[in-house]
């Protein structure tokens, strides 16, 4: 379990959305299932991923695409059920049923809650 924080210093911390606890998908099955592998109450980080499918979704999912430095390159992207969304510049994707919109250029940090 990880926590997402931001280092976007030009915006007050209270103005930034908080993804709270984030589940990081490990392995093929976790990545394939995405938010279905959790209890739907927390965002899922998909590392080394720039394309997400909505196969089996009954409601929209919101995506935040990150570059290799974990900086936001697109946020609040709507993934409709049974569709596919991709971003060729992305290296990672944060997916959530809650609409999270981070400022472009904002760096998201994953902090291990167990340490």
PDB file of N, CA and C in Angstrom:
ATOM      1  N   UNK A   1       0.848  -1.183   0.000  1.00  0.00           N
ATOM      2  CA  UNK A   1       0.000   0.000   0.000  1.00  0.00           C
ATOM      3  C   UNK A   1       0.886   1.236   0.000  1.00  0.00           C
ATOM      4  N   UNK A   2       0.570   2.168  -0.838  1.00  0.00           N
ATOM      5  CA  UNK A   2       1.372   3.366  -0.972  1.00  0.00           C
ATOM      6  C   UNK A   2       0.498   4.604  -0.837  1.00  0.00           C
ATOM      7  N   UNK A   3       1.144   5.722  -0.574  1.00  0.00           N
ATOM      8  CA  UNK A   3       0.455   7.009  -0.481  1.00  0.00           C
ATOM      9  C   UNK A   3       0.990   7.900  -1.587  1.00  0.00           C
ATOM     10  N   UNK A   4       0.104   8.619  -2.254  1.00  0.00           N
ATOM     11  CA  UNK A   4       0.535   9.552  -3.284  1.00  0.00           C
ATOM     12  C   UNK A   4       0.602  10.942  -2.689  1.00  0.00           C
ATOM     13  N   UNK A   5       1.744  11.600  -2.862  1.00  0.00           N
ATOM     14  CA  UNK A   5       1.890  12.996  -2.468  1.00  0.00           C
ATOM     15  C   UNK A   5       2.370  13.763  -3.686  1.00  0.00           C
ATOM     16  N   UNK A   6       2.378  15.061  -3.602  1.00  0.00           N
ATOM     17  CA  UNK A   6       2.775  15.879  -4.737  1.00  0.00           C
ATOM     18  C   UNK A   6       3.814  16.902  -4.310  1.00  0.00           C
ATOM     19  N   UNK A   7       4.681  17.273  -5.232  1.00  0.00           N
ATOM     20  CA  UNK A   7       5.675  18.294  -4.936  1.00  0.00           C
ATOM     21  C   UNK A   7       5.417  19.571  -5.732  1.00  0.00           C
ATOM     22  N   UNK A   8       4.193  19.785  -6.167  1.00  0.00           N
ATOM     23  CA  UNK A   8       3.864  20.933  -6.999  1.00  0.00           C
ATOM     24  C   UNK A   8       3.770  22.155  -6.106  1.00  0.00           C
ATOM     25  N   UNK A   9       4.892  22.866  -5.961  1.00  0.00           N
ATOM     26  CA  UNK A   9       4.998  23.920  -4.961  1.00  0.00           C
ATOM     27  C   UNK A   9       4.266  25.208  -5.323  1.00  0.00           C
ATOM     28  N   UNK A  10       3.878  25.386  -6.593  1.00  0.00           N
ATOM     29  CA  UNK A  10       3.195  26.623  -6.977  1.00  0.00           C
ATOM     30  C   UNK A  10       1.712  26.619  -6.604  1.00  0.00           C
ATOM     31  N   UNK A  11       1.215  25.483  -6.175  1.00  0.00           N
ATOM     32  CA  UNK A  11      -0.189  25.364  -5.790  1.00  0.00           C
ATOM     33  C   UNK A  11      -0.247  24.973  -4.316  1.00  0.00           C
ATOM     34  N   UNK A  12      -1.074  25.659  -3.509  1.00  0.00           N
ATOM     35  CA  UNK A  12      -1.193  25.278  -2.094  1.00  0.00           C
ATOM     36  C   UNK A  12      -1.610  23.817  -1.951  1.00  0.00           C
ATOM     37  N   UNK A  13      -1.060  23.141  -0.971  1.00  0.00           N
ATOM     38  CA  UNK A  13      -1.335  21.718  -0.780  1.00  0.00           C
ATOM     39  C   UNK A  13      -2.828  21.427  -0.656  1.00  0.00           C
ATOM     40  N   UNK A  14      -3.572  22.323  -0.005  1.00  0.00           N
ATOM     41  CA  UNK A  14      -5.000  22.062   0.173  1.00  0.00           C
ATOM     42  C   UNK A  14      -5.774  22.151  -1.138  1.00  0.00           C
ATOM     43  N   UNK A  15      -5.171  22.724  -2.181  1.00  0.00           N
ATOM     44  CA  UNK A  15      -5.835  22.835  -3.480  1.00  0.00           C
ATOM     45  C   UNK A  15      -5.612  21.600  -4.346  1.00  0.00           C
ATOM     46  N   UNK A  16      -4.665  20.751  -3.953  1.00  0.00           N
ATOM     47  CA  UNK A  16      -4.372  19.551  -4.730  1.00  0.00           C
ATOM     48  C   UNK A  16      -5.279  18.404  -4.309  1.00  0.00           C
ATOM     49  N   UNK A  17      -5.701  17.579  -5.270  1.00  0.00           N
ATOM     50  CA  UNK A  17      -6.454  16.388  -4.891  1.00  0.00           C
ATOM     51  C   UNK A  17      -5.522  15.400  -4.204  1.00  0.00           C
ATOM     52  N   UNK A  18      -6.058  14.561  -3.386  1.00  0.00           N
ATOM     53  CA  UNK A  18      -5.268  13.534  -2.737  1.00  0.00           C
ATOM     54  C   UNK A  18      -5.779  12.176  -3.173  1.00  0.00           C
ATOM     55  N   UNK A  19      -4.906  11.376  -3.732  1.00  0.00           N
ATOM     56  CA  UNK A  19      -5.302  10.037  -4.136  1.00  0.00           C
ATOM     57  C   UNK A  19      -5.318   9.104  -2.927  1.00  0.00           C
ATOM     58  N   UNK A  20      -4.752   9.565  -1.811  1.00  0.00           N
ATOM     59  CA  UNK A  20      -4.728   8.746  -0.599  1.00  0.00           C
ATOM     60  C   UNK A  20      -3.938   7.471  -0.821  1.00  0.00           C
ATOM     61  N   UNK A  21      -4.430   6.382  -0.273  1.00  0.00           N
ATOM     62  CA  UNK A  21      -3.753   5.105  -0.429  1.00  0.00           C
ATOM     63  C   UNK A  21      -3.944   4.603  -1.854  1.00  0.00           C
ATOM     64  N   UNK A  22      -2.852   4.143  -2.428  1.00  0.00           N
ATOM     65  CA  UNK A  22      -2.855   3.652  -3.808  1.00  0.00           C
ATOM     66  C   UNK A  22      -2.349   2.223  -3.812  1.00  0.00           C
ATOM     67  N   UNK A  23      -3.018   1.372  -4.560  1.00  0.00           N
ATOM     68  CA  UNK A  23      -2.590  -0.004  -4.719  1.00  0.00           C
ATOM     69  C   UNK A  23      -1.755  -0.078  -5.985  1.00  0.00           C
ATOM     70  N   UNK A  24      -0.548  -0.641  -5.913  1.00  0.00           N
ATOM     71  CA  UNK A  24       0.315  -0.776  -7.083  1.00  0.00           C
ATOM     72  C   UNK A  24       0.156  -2.185  -7.637  1.00  0.00           C
ATOM     73  N   UNK A  25      -0.293  -2.259  -8.885  1.00  0.00           N
ATOM     74  CA  UNK A  25      -0.508  -3.557  -9.532  1.00  0.00           C
ATOM     75  C   UNK A  25       0.820  -4.270  -9.719  1.00  0.00           C
ATOM     76  N   UNK A  26       0.869  -5.529  -9.323  1.00  0.00           N
ATOM     77  CA  UNK A  26       2.063  -6.351  -9.454  1.00  0.00           C
ATOM     78  C   UNK A  26       1.724  -7.532 -10.353  1.00  0.00           C
ATOM     79  N   UNK A  27       2.420  -7.686 -11.445  1.00  0.00           N
ATOM     80  CA  UNK A  27       2.221  -8.840 -12.319  1.00  0.00           C
ATOM     81  C   UNK A  27       1.074  -8.676 -13.304  1.00  0.00           C
ATOM     82  N   UNK A  28       1.005  -9.607 -14.229  1.00  0.00           N
ATOM     83  CA  UNK A  28       0.058  -9.540 -15.330  1.00  0.00           C
ATOM     84  C   UNK A  28      -1.397  -9.545 -14.871  1.00  0.00           C
ATOM     85  N   UNK A  29      -1.743 -10.456 -13.972  1.00  0.00           N
ATOM     86  CA  UNK A  29      -3.141 -10.574 -13.528  1.00  0.00           C
ATOM     87  C   UNK A  29      -3.626  -9.296 -12.853  1.00  0.00           C
ATOM     88  N   UNK A  30      -2.802  -8.724 -11.969  1.00  0.00           N
ATOM     89  CA  UNK A  30      -3.161  -7.475 -11.290  1.00  0.00           C
ATOM     90  C   UNK A  30      -3.364  -6.348 -12.300  1.00  0.00           C
ATOM     91  N   UNK A  31      -2.466  -6.278 -13.267  1.00  0.00           N
ATOM     92  CA  UNK A  31      -2.550  -5.215 -14.272  1.00  0.00           C
ATOM     93  C   UNK A  31      -3.783  -5.393 -15.149  1.00  0.00           C
ATOM     94  N   UNK A  32      -4.095  -6.635 -15.486  1.00  0.00           N
ATOM     95  CA  UNK A  32      -5.258  -6.909 -16.320  1.00  0.00           C
ATOM     96  C   UNK A  32      -6.540  -6.519 -15.596  1.00  0.00           C
ATOM     97  N   UNK A  33      -6.610  -6.827 -14.326  1.00  0.00           N
ATOM     98  CA  UNK A  33      -7.808  -6.543 -13.538  1.00  0.00           C
ATOM     99  C   UNK A  33      -7.900  -5.085 -13.089  1.00  0.00           C
ATOM    100  N   UNK A  34      -6.748  -4.449 -12.869  1.00  0.00           N
ATOM    101  CA  UNK A  34      -6.749  -3.045 -12.440  1.00  0.00           C
ATOM    102  C   UNK A  34      -7.586  -2.841 -11.201  1.00  0.00           C
ATOM    103  N   UNK A  35      -8.529  -1.893 -11.247  1.00  0.00           N
ATOM    104  CA  UNK A  35      -9.342  -1.593 -10.067  1.00  0.00           C
ATOM    105  C   UNK A  35     -10.215  -2.762  -9.636  1.00  0.00           C
ATOM    106  N   UNK A  36     -10.462  -3.724 -10.523  1.00  0.00           N
ATOM    107  CA  UNK A  36     -11.237  -4.896 -10.129  1.00  0.00           C
ATOM    108  C   UNK A  36     -10.479  -5.761  -9.133  1.00  0.00           C
ATOM    109  N   UNK A  37      -9.156  -5.614  -9.083  1.00  0.00           N
ATOM    110  CA  UNK A  37      -8.337  -6.383  -8.150  1.00  0.00           C
ATOM    111  C   UNK A  37      -8.364  -5.797  -6.748  1.00  0.00           C
ATOM    112  N   UNK A  38      -8.953  -4.617  -6.588  1.00  0.00           N
ATOM    113  CA  UNK A  38      -9.086  -3.985  -5.271  1.00  0.00           C
ATOM    114  C   UNK A  38     -10.554  -4.002  -4.885  1.00  0.00           C
ATOM    115  N   UNK A  39     -10.867  -3.376  -3.803  1.00  0.00           N
ATOM    116  CA  UNK A  39     -12.268  -3.290  -3.380  1.00  0.00           C
ATOM    117  C   UNK A  39     -12.933  -2.037  -3.953  1.00  0.00           C
ATOM    118  N   UNK A  40     -12.369  -1.484  -5.035  1.00  0.00           N
ATOM    119  CA  UNK A  40     -12.907  -0.320  -5.749  1.00  0.00           C
ATOM    120  C   UNK A  40     -12.823   0.974  -4.949  1.00  0.00           C
ATOM    121  N   UNK A  41     -12.198   0.959  -3.777  1.00  0.00           N
ATOM    122  CA  UNK A  41     -12.185   2.153  -2.937  1.00  0.00           C
ATOM    123  C   UNK A  41     -10.862   2.910  -2.997  1.00  0.00           C
ATOM    124  N   UNK A  42      -9.935   2.468  -3.832  1.00  0.00           N
ATOM    125  CA  UNK A  42      -8.651   3.170  -3.917  1.00  0.00           C
ATOM    126  C   UNK A  42      -8.134   3.133  -5.351  1.00  0.00           C
ATOM    127  N   UNK A  43      -7.347   4.152  -5.698  1.00  0.00           N
ATOM    128  CA  UNK A  43      -6.741   4.180  -7.026  1.00  0.00           C
ATOM    129  C   UNK A  43      -5.718   3.054  -7.198  1.00  0.00           C
ATOM    130  N   UNK A  44      -5.440   2.731  -8.453  1.00  0.00           N
ATOM    131  CA  UNK A  44      -4.467   1.698  -8.791  1.00  0.00           C
ATOM    132  C   UNK A  44      -3.391   2.312  -9.681  1.00  0.00           C
ATOM    133  N   UNK A  45      -2.125   2.082  -9.337  1.00  0.00           N
ATOM    134  CA  UNK A  45      -1.005   2.543 -10.154  1.00  0.00           C
ATOM    135  C   UNK A  45      -0.570   1.402 -11.061  1.00  0.00           C
ATOM    136  N   UNK A  46      -0.535   1.680 -12.349  1.00  0.00           N
ATOM    137  CA  UNK A  46      -0.052   0.718 -13.335  1.00  0.00           C
ATOM    138  C   UNK A  46       1.295   1.228 -13.840  1.00  0.00           C
ATOM    139  N   UNK A  47       2.373   0.590 -13.412  1.00  0.00           N
ATOM    140  CA  UNK A  47       3.721   0.981 -13.824  1.00  0.00           C
ATOM    141  C   UNK A  47       4.004   0.414 -15.217  1.00  0.00           C
ATOM    142  N   UNK A  48       4.833   1.124 -15.980  1.00  0.00           N
ATOM    143  CA  UNK A  48       5.208   0.702 -17.329  1.00  0.00           C
ATOM    144  C   UNK A  48       3.975   0.367 -18.174  1.00  0.00           C
ATOM    145  N   UNK A  49       3.053   1.306 -18.188  1.00  0.00           N
ATOM    146  CA  UNK A  49       1.789   1.136 -18.893  1.00  0.00           C
ATOM    147  C   UNK A  49       1.361   2.483 -19.473  1.00  0.00           C
ATOM    148  N   UNK A  50       0.932   2.498 -20.723  1.00  0.00           N
ATOM    149  CA  UNK A  50       0.439   3.749 -21.305  1.00  0.00           C
ATOM    150  C   UNK A  50      -0.898   3.574 -22.020  1.00  0.00           C
ATOM    151  N   UNK A  51      -1.546   2.429 -21.789  1.00  0.00           N
ATOM    152  CA  UNK A  51      -2.829   2.135 -22.417  1.00  0.00           C
ATOM    153  C   UNK A  51      -3.699   1.379 -21.409  1.00  0.00           C
ATOM    154  N   UNK A  52      -4.963   1.795 -21.292  1.00  0.00           N
ATOM    155  CA  UNK A  52      -5.878   1.169 -20.333  1.00  0.00           C
ATOM    156  C   UNK A  52      -7.175   0.829 -21.047  1.00  0.00           C
ATOM    157  N   UNK A  53      -7.719  -0.345 -20.731  1.00  0.00           N
ATOM    158  CA  UNK A  53      -8.992  -0.763 -21.329  1.00  0.00           C
ATOM    159  C   UNK A  53     -10.116  -0.678 -20.304  1.00  0.00           C
ATOM    160  N   UNK A  54     -11.319  -0.544 -20.802  1.00  0.00           N
ATOM    161  CA  UNK A  54     -12.497  -0.503 -19.940  1.00  0.00           C
ATOM    162  C   UNK A  54     -13.365  -1.728 -20.106  1.00  0.00           C
ATOM    163  N   UNK A  55     -12.784  -2.830 -20.540  1.00  0.00           N
ATOM    164  CA  UNK A  55     -13.542  -4.062 -20.751  1.00  0.00           C
ATOM    165  C   UNK A  55     -14.066  -4.555 -19.410  1.00  0.00           C
ATOM    166  N   UNK A  56     -15.345  -4.759 -19.338  1.00  0.00           N
ATOM    167  CA  UNK A  56     -15.979  -5.239 -18.112  1.00  0.00           C
ATOM    168  C   UNK A  56     -16.423  -4.147 -17.161  1.00  0.00           C
ATOM    169  N   UNK A  57     -16.090  -2.899 -17.457  1.00  0.00           N
ATOM    170  CA  UNK A  57     -16.510  -1.792 -16.588  1.00  0.00           C
ATOM    171  C   UNK A  57     -17.993  -1.513 -16.757  1.00  0.00           C
ATOM    172  N   UNK A  58     -18.637  -1.194 -15.655  1.00  0.00           N
ATOM    173  CA  UNK A  58     -20.042  -0.794 -15.720  1.00  0.00           C
ATOM    174  C   UNK A  58     -20.200   0.708 -15.507  1.00  0.00           C
ATOM    175  N   UNK A  59     -19.108   1.356 -15.140  1.00  0.00           N
ATOM    176  CA  UNK A  59     -19.113   2.812 -14.952  1.00  0.00           C
ATOM    177  C   UNK A  59     -17.764   3.378 -15.377  1.00  0.00           C
ATOM    178  N   UNK A  60     -17.695   4.684 -15.620  1.00  0.00           N
ATOM    179  CA  UNK A  60     -16.440   5.280 -16.100  1.00  0.00           C
ATOM    180  C   UNK A  60     -15.309   5.190 -15.077  1.00  0.00           C
ATOM    181  N   UNK A  61     -14.107   5.244 -15.592  1.00  0.00           N
ATOM    182  CA  UNK A  61     -12.888   5.233 -14.796  1.00  0.00           C
ATOM    183  C   UNK A  61     -12.109   6.478 -15.191  1.00  0.00           C
ATOM    184  N   UNK A  62     -11.398   7.068 -14.259  1.00  0.00           N
ATOM    185  CA  UNK A  62     -10.618   8.271 -14.541  1.00  0.00           C
ATOM    186  C   UNK A  62      -9.133   7.939 -14.483  1.00  0.00           C
ATOM    187  N   UNK A  63      -8.383   8.508 -15.417  1.00  0.00           N
ATOM    188  CA  UNK A  63      -6.967   8.182 -15.571  1.00  0.00           C
ATOM    189  C   UNK A  63      -6.095   9.416 -15.428  1.00  0.00           C
ATOM    190  N   UNK A  64      -4.925   9.208 -14.846  1.00  0.00           N
ATOM    191  CA  UNK A  64      -3.873  10.219 -14.815  1.00  0.00           C
ATOM    192  C   UNK A  64      -2.644   9.570 -15.418  1.00  0.00           C
ATOM    193  N   UNK A  65      -2.150  10.147 -16.515  1.00  0.00           N
ATOM    194  CA  UNK A  65      -0.965   9.625 -17.187  1.00  0.00           C
ATOM    195  C   UNK A  65       0.277  10.347 -16.678  1.00  0.00           C
ATOM    196  N   UNK A  66       1.334   9.564 -16.394  1.00  0.00           N
ATOM    197  CA  UNK A  66       2.590  10.090 -15.864  1.00  0.00           C
ATOM    198  C   UNK A  66       3.745   9.752 -16.803  1.00  0.00           C
ATOM    199  N   UNK A  67       4.758  10.622 -16.827  1.00  0.00           N
ATOM    200  CA  UNK A  67       5.949  10.316 -17.615  1.00  0.00           C
ATOM    201  C   UNK A  67       6.919   9.489 -16.768  1.00  0.00           C
ATOM    202  N   UNK A  68       8.115   9.253 -17.271  1.00  0.00           N
ATOM    203  CA  UNK A  68       9.086   8.403 -16.563  1.00  0.00           C
ATOM    204  C   UNK A  68       9.596   9.030 -15.269  1.00  0.00           C
ATOM    205  N   UNK A  69       9.420  10.349 -15.105  1.00  0.00           N
ATOM    206  CA  UNK A  69       9.795  11.041 -13.871  1.00  0.00           C
ATOM    207  C   UNK A  69       8.621  11.172 -12.906  1.00  0.00           C
ATOM    208  N   UNK A  70       7.537  10.462 -13.170  1.00  0.00           N
ATOM    209  CA  UNK A  70       6.303  10.511 -12.375  1.00  0.00           C
ATOM    210  C   UNK A  70       5.659  11.889 -12.383  1.00  0.00           C
ATOM    211  N   UNK A  71       5.860  12.635 -13.451  1.00  0.00           N
ATOM    212  CA  UNK A  71       5.211  13.941 -13.613  1.00  0.00           C
ATOM    213  C   UNK A  71       3.958  13.760 -14.448  1.00  0.00           C
ATOM    214  N   UNK A  72       2.901  14.463 -14.038  1.00  0.00           N
ATOM    215  CA  UNK A  72       1.605  14.368 -14.711  1.00  0.00           C
ATOM    216  C   UNK A  72       1.700  14.981 -16.105  1.00  0.00           C
ATOM    217  N   UNK A  73       1.288  14.211 -17.114  1.00  0.00           N
ATOM    218  CA  UNK A  73       1.238  14.745 -18.474  1.00  0.00           C
ATOM    219  C   UNK A  73      -0.192  14.872 -18.971  1.00  0.00           C
ATOM    220  N   UNK A  74      -1.132  14.192 -18.293  1.00  0.00           N
ATOM    221  CA  UNK A  74      -2.557  14.314 -18.608  1.00  0.00           C
ATOM    222  C   UNK A  74      -3.324  13.758 -17.416  1.00  0.00           C
ATOM    223  N   UNK A  75      -4.353  14.469 -16.984  1.00  0.00           N
ATOM    224  CA  UNK A  75      -5.066  14.064 -15.775  1.00  0.00           C
ATOM    225  C   UNK A  75      -6.563  14.259 -15.945  1.00  0.00           C
ATOM    226  N   UNK A  76      -7.334  13.436 -15.257  1.00  0.00           N
ATOM    227  CA  UNK A  76      -8.784  13.538 -15.334  1.00  0.00           C
ATOM    228  C   UNK A  76      -9.344  12.973 -16.623  1.00  0.00           C
ATOM    229  N   UNK A  77      -8.586  12.109 -17.285  1.00  0.00           N
ATOM    230  CA  UNK A  77      -9.012  11.517 -18.557  1.00  0.00           C
ATOM    231  C   UNK A  77     -10.100  10.488 -18.291  1.00  0.00           C
ATOM    232  N   UNK A  78     -11.186  10.596 -19.006  1.00  0.00           N
ATOM    233  CA  UNK A  78     -12.323   9.699 -18.823  1.00  0.00           C
ATOM    234  C   UNK A  78     -12.163   8.448 -19.682  1.00  0.00           C
ATOM    235  N   UNK A  79     -12.260   7.292 -19.049  1.00  0.00           N
ATOM    236  CA  UNK A  79     -12.284   6.007 -19.749  1.00  0.00           C
ATOM    237  C   UNK A  79     -13.698   5.458 -19.624  1.00  0.00           C
ATOM    238  N   UNK A  80     -14.397   5.415 -20.719  1.00  0.00           N
ATOM    239  CA  UNK A  80     -15.770   4.901 -20.721  1.00  0.00           C
ATOM    240  C   UNK A  80     -15.747   3.369 -20.748  1.00  0.00           C
ATOM    241  N   UNK A  81     -16.802   2.753 -20.218  1.00  0.00           N
ATOM    242  CA  UNK A  81     -16.876   1.284 -20.272  1.00  0.00           C
ATOM    243  C   UNK A  81     -16.711   0.771 -21.702  1.00  0.00           C
ATOM    244  N   UNK A  82     -15.985  -0.323 -21.829  1.00  0.00           N
ATOM    245  CA  UNK A  82     -15.757  -1.024 -23.089  1.00  0.00           C
ATOM    246  C   UNK A  82     -14.991  -0.194 -24.112  1.00  0.00           C
ATOM    247  N   UNK A  83     -14.140   0.720 -23.648  1.00  0.00           N
ATOM    248  CA  UNK A  83     -13.318   1.505 -24.558  1.00  0.00           C
ATOM    249  C   UNK A  83     -11.851   1.372 -24.157  1.00  0.00           C
ATOM    250  N   UNK A  84     -10.971   1.977 -24.950  1.00  0.00           N
ATOM    251  CA  UNK A  84      -9.532   1.961 -24.684  1.00  0.00           C
ATOM    252  C   UNK A  84      -9.022   3.394 -24.770  1.00  0.00           C
ATOM    253  N   UNK A  85      -8.144   3.768 -23.827  1.00  0.00           N
ATOM    254  CA  UNK A  85      -7.510   5.088 -23.854  1.00  0.00           C
ATOM    255  C   UNK A  85      -6.001   4.865 -23.756  1.00  0.00           C
ATOM    256  N   UNK A  86      -5.264   5.587 -24.592  1.00  0.00           N
ATOM    257  CA  UNK A  86      -3.806   5.465 -24.588  1.00  0.00           C
ATOM    258  C   UNK A  86      -3.172   6.851 -24.661  1.00  0.00           C
ATOM    259  N   UNK A  87      -1.938   6.929 -24.171  1.00  0.00           N
ATOM    260  CA  UNK A  87      -1.144   8.137 -24.287  1.00  0.00           C
ATOM    261  C   UNK A  87       0.283   7.687 -24.600  1.00  0.00           C
ATOM    262  N   UNK A  88       0.727   7.933 -25.829  1.00  0.00           N
ATOM    263  CA  UNK A  88       2.028   7.444 -26.284  1.00  0.00           C
ATOM    264  C   UNK A  88       3.195   8.004 -25.477  1.00  0.00           C
ATOM    265  N   UNK A  89       3.025   9.183 -24.868  1.00  0.00           N
ATOM    266  CA  UNK A  89       4.111   9.793 -24.082  1.00  0.00           C
ATOM    267  C   UNK A  89       4.164   9.260 -22.650  1.00  0.00           C
ATOM    268  N   UNK A  90       3.145   8.545 -22.223  1.00  0.00           N
ATOM    269  CA  UNK A  90       3.054   8.101 -20.823  1.00  0.00           C
ATOM    270  C   UNK A  90       3.935   6.884 -20.554  1.00  0.00           C
ATOM    271  N   UNK A  91       4.378   6.809 -19.310  1.00  0.00           N
ATOM    272  CA  UNK A  91       5.142   5.656 -18.829  1.00  0.00           C
ATOM    273  C   UNK A  91       4.348   4.887 -17.771  1.00  0.00           C
ATOM    274  N   UNK A  92       3.464   5.587 -17.043  1.00  0.00           N
ATOM    275  CA  UNK A  92       2.669   4.986 -15.982  1.00  0.00           C
ATOM    276  C   UNK A  92       1.257   5.574 -16.011  1.00  0.00           C
ATOM    277  N   UNK A  93       0.312   4.862 -15.385  1.00  0.00           N
ATOM    278  CA  UNK A  93      -1.074   5.332 -15.317  1.00  0.00           C
ATOM    279  C   UNK A  93      -1.607   5.129 -13.902  1.00  0.00           C
ATOM    280  N   UNK A  94      -2.281   6.152 -13.399  1.00  0.00           N
ATOM    281  CA  UNK A  94      -3.016   6.046 -12.142  1.00  0.00           C
ATOM    282  C   UNK A  94      -4.486   6.006 -12.519  1.00  0.00           C
ATOM    283  N   UNK A  95      -5.194   4.953 -12.118  1.00  0.00           N
ATOM    284  CA  UNK A  95      -6.613   4.839 -12.463  1.00  0.00           C
ATOM    285  C   UNK A  95      -7.456   4.833 -11.202  1.00  0.00           C
ATOM    286  N   UNK A  96      -8.643   5.452 -11.308  1.00  0.00           N
ATOM    287  CA  UNK A  96      -9.508   5.597 -10.136  1.00  0.00           C
ATOM    288  C   UNK A  96     -10.956   5.798 -10.572  1.00  0.00           C
ATOM    289  N   UNK A  97     -11.889   5.334  -9.752  1.00  0.00           N
ATOM    290  CA  UNK A  97     -13.300   5.623 -10.007  1.00  0.00           C
ATOM    291  C   UNK A  97     -13.644   7.041  -9.553  1.00  0.00           C
ATOM    292  N   UNK A  98     -12.796   7.624  -8.718  1.00  0.00           N
ATOM    293  CA  UNK A  98     -12.963   9.005  -8.284  1.00  0.00           C
ATOM    294  C   UNK A  98     -12.194   9.898  -9.242  1.00  0.00           C
ATOM    295  N   UNK A  99     -12.793  11.005  -9.665  1.00  0.00           N
ATOM    296  CA  UNK A  99     -12.117  11.905 -10.609  1.00  0.00           C
ATOM    297  C   UNK A  99     -11.031  12.688  -9.877  1.00  0.00           C
ATOM    298  N   UNK A 100      -9.785  12.348 -10.152  1.00  0.00           N
ATOM    299  CA  UNK A 100      -8.630  13.042  -9.595  1.00  0.00           C
ATOM    300  C   UNK A 100      -8.009  13.865 -10.715  1.00  0.00           C
ATOM    301  N   UNK A 101      -7.848  15.158 -10.507  1.00  0.00           N
ATOM    302  CA  UNK A 101      -7.242  16.014 -11.522  1.00  0.00           C
ATOM    303  C   UNK A 101      -6.050  16.715 -10.900  1.00  0.00           C
ATOM    304  N   UNK A 102      -4.868  16.320 -11.342  1.00  0.00           N
ATOM    305  CA  UNK A 102      -3.629  16.916 -10.862  1.00  0.00           C
ATOM    306  C   UNK A 102      -3.128  17.919 -11.895  1.00  0.00           C
ATOM    307  N   UNK A 103      -2.443  18.987 -11.479  1.00  0.00           N
ATOM    308  CA  UNK A 103      -1.884  19.950 -12.436  1.00  0.00           C
ATOM    309  C   UNK A 103      -0.840  19.287 -13.341  1.00  0.00           C
ATOM    310  N   UNK A 104      -0.832  19.664 -14.608  1.00  0.00           N
ATOM    311  CA  UNK A 104       0.173  19.168 -15.541  1.00  0.00           C
ATOM    312  C   UNK A 104       1.552  19.592 -15.021  1.00  0.00           C
ATOM    313  N   UNK A 105       2.489  18.659 -15.018  1.00  0.00           N
ATOM    314  CA  UNK A 105       3.834  18.931 -14.520  1.00  0.00           C
ATOM    315  C   UNK A 105       4.023  18.576 -13.061  1.00  0.00           C
ATOM    316  N   UNK A 106       2.946  18.341 -12.362  1.00  0.00           N
ATOM    317  CA  UNK A 106       2.990  17.953 -10.953  1.00  0.00           C
ATOM    318  C   UNK A 106       3.675  16.587 -10.851  1.00  0.00           C
ATOM    319  N   UNK A 107       4.595  16.439  -9.904  1.00  0.00           N
ATOM    320  CA  UNK A 107       5.258  15.149  -9.704  1.00  0.00           C
ATOM    321  C   UNK A 107       4.568  14.415  -8.571  1.00  0.00           C
ATOM    322  N   UNK A 108       4.109  13.195  -8.854  1.00  0.00           N
ATOM    323  CA  UNK A 108       3.484  12.375  -7.829  1.00  0.00           C
ATOM    324  C   UNK A 108       4.526  11.433  -7.256  1.00  0.00           C
ATOM    325  N   UNK A 109       4.575  11.372  -5.953  1.00  0.00           N
ATOM    326  CA  UNK A 109       5.520  10.484  -5.278  1.00  0.00           C
ATOM    327  C   UNK A 109       4.756   9.375  -4.585  1.00  0.00           C
ATOM    328  N   UNK A 110       5.269   8.184  -4.696  1.00  0.00           N
ATOM    329  CA  UNK A 110       4.686   7.039  -3.996  1.00  0.00           C
ATOM    330  C   UNK A 110       5.498   6.814  -2.736  1.00  0.00           C
ATOM    331  N   UNK A 111       4.851   6.904  -1.597  1.00  0.00           N
ATOM    332  CA  UNK A 111       5.518   6.752  -0.308  1.00  0.00           C
ATOM    333  C   UNK A 111       5.036   5.478   0.339  1.00  0.00           C
ATOM    334  N   UNK A 112       5.954   4.580   0.689  1.00  0.00           N
ATOM    335  CA  UNK A 112       5.610   3.322   1.305  1.00  0.00           C
ATOM    336  C   UNK A 112       5.056   3.555   2.703  1.00  0.00           C
ATOM    337  N   UNK A 113       3.821   3.129   2.958  1.00  0.00           N
ATOM    338  CA  UNK A 113       3.190   3.336   4.260  1.00  0.00           C
ATOM    339  C   UNK A 113       3.689   2.368   5.326  1.00  0.00           C
ATOM    340  N   UNK A 114       4.358   1.307   4.905  1.00  0.00           N
ATOM    341  CA  UNK A 114       4.819   0.309   5.859  1.00  0.00           C
ATOM    342  C   UNK A 114       6.150   0.689   6.495  1.00  0.00           C
ATOM    343  N   UNK A 115       6.811   1.706   5.985  1.00  0.00           N
ATOM    344  CA  UNK A 115       8.117   2.122   6.527  1.00  0.00           C
ATOM    345  C   UNK A 115       8.019   3.478   7.175  1.00  0.00           C
TER     346      UNK A 115
END
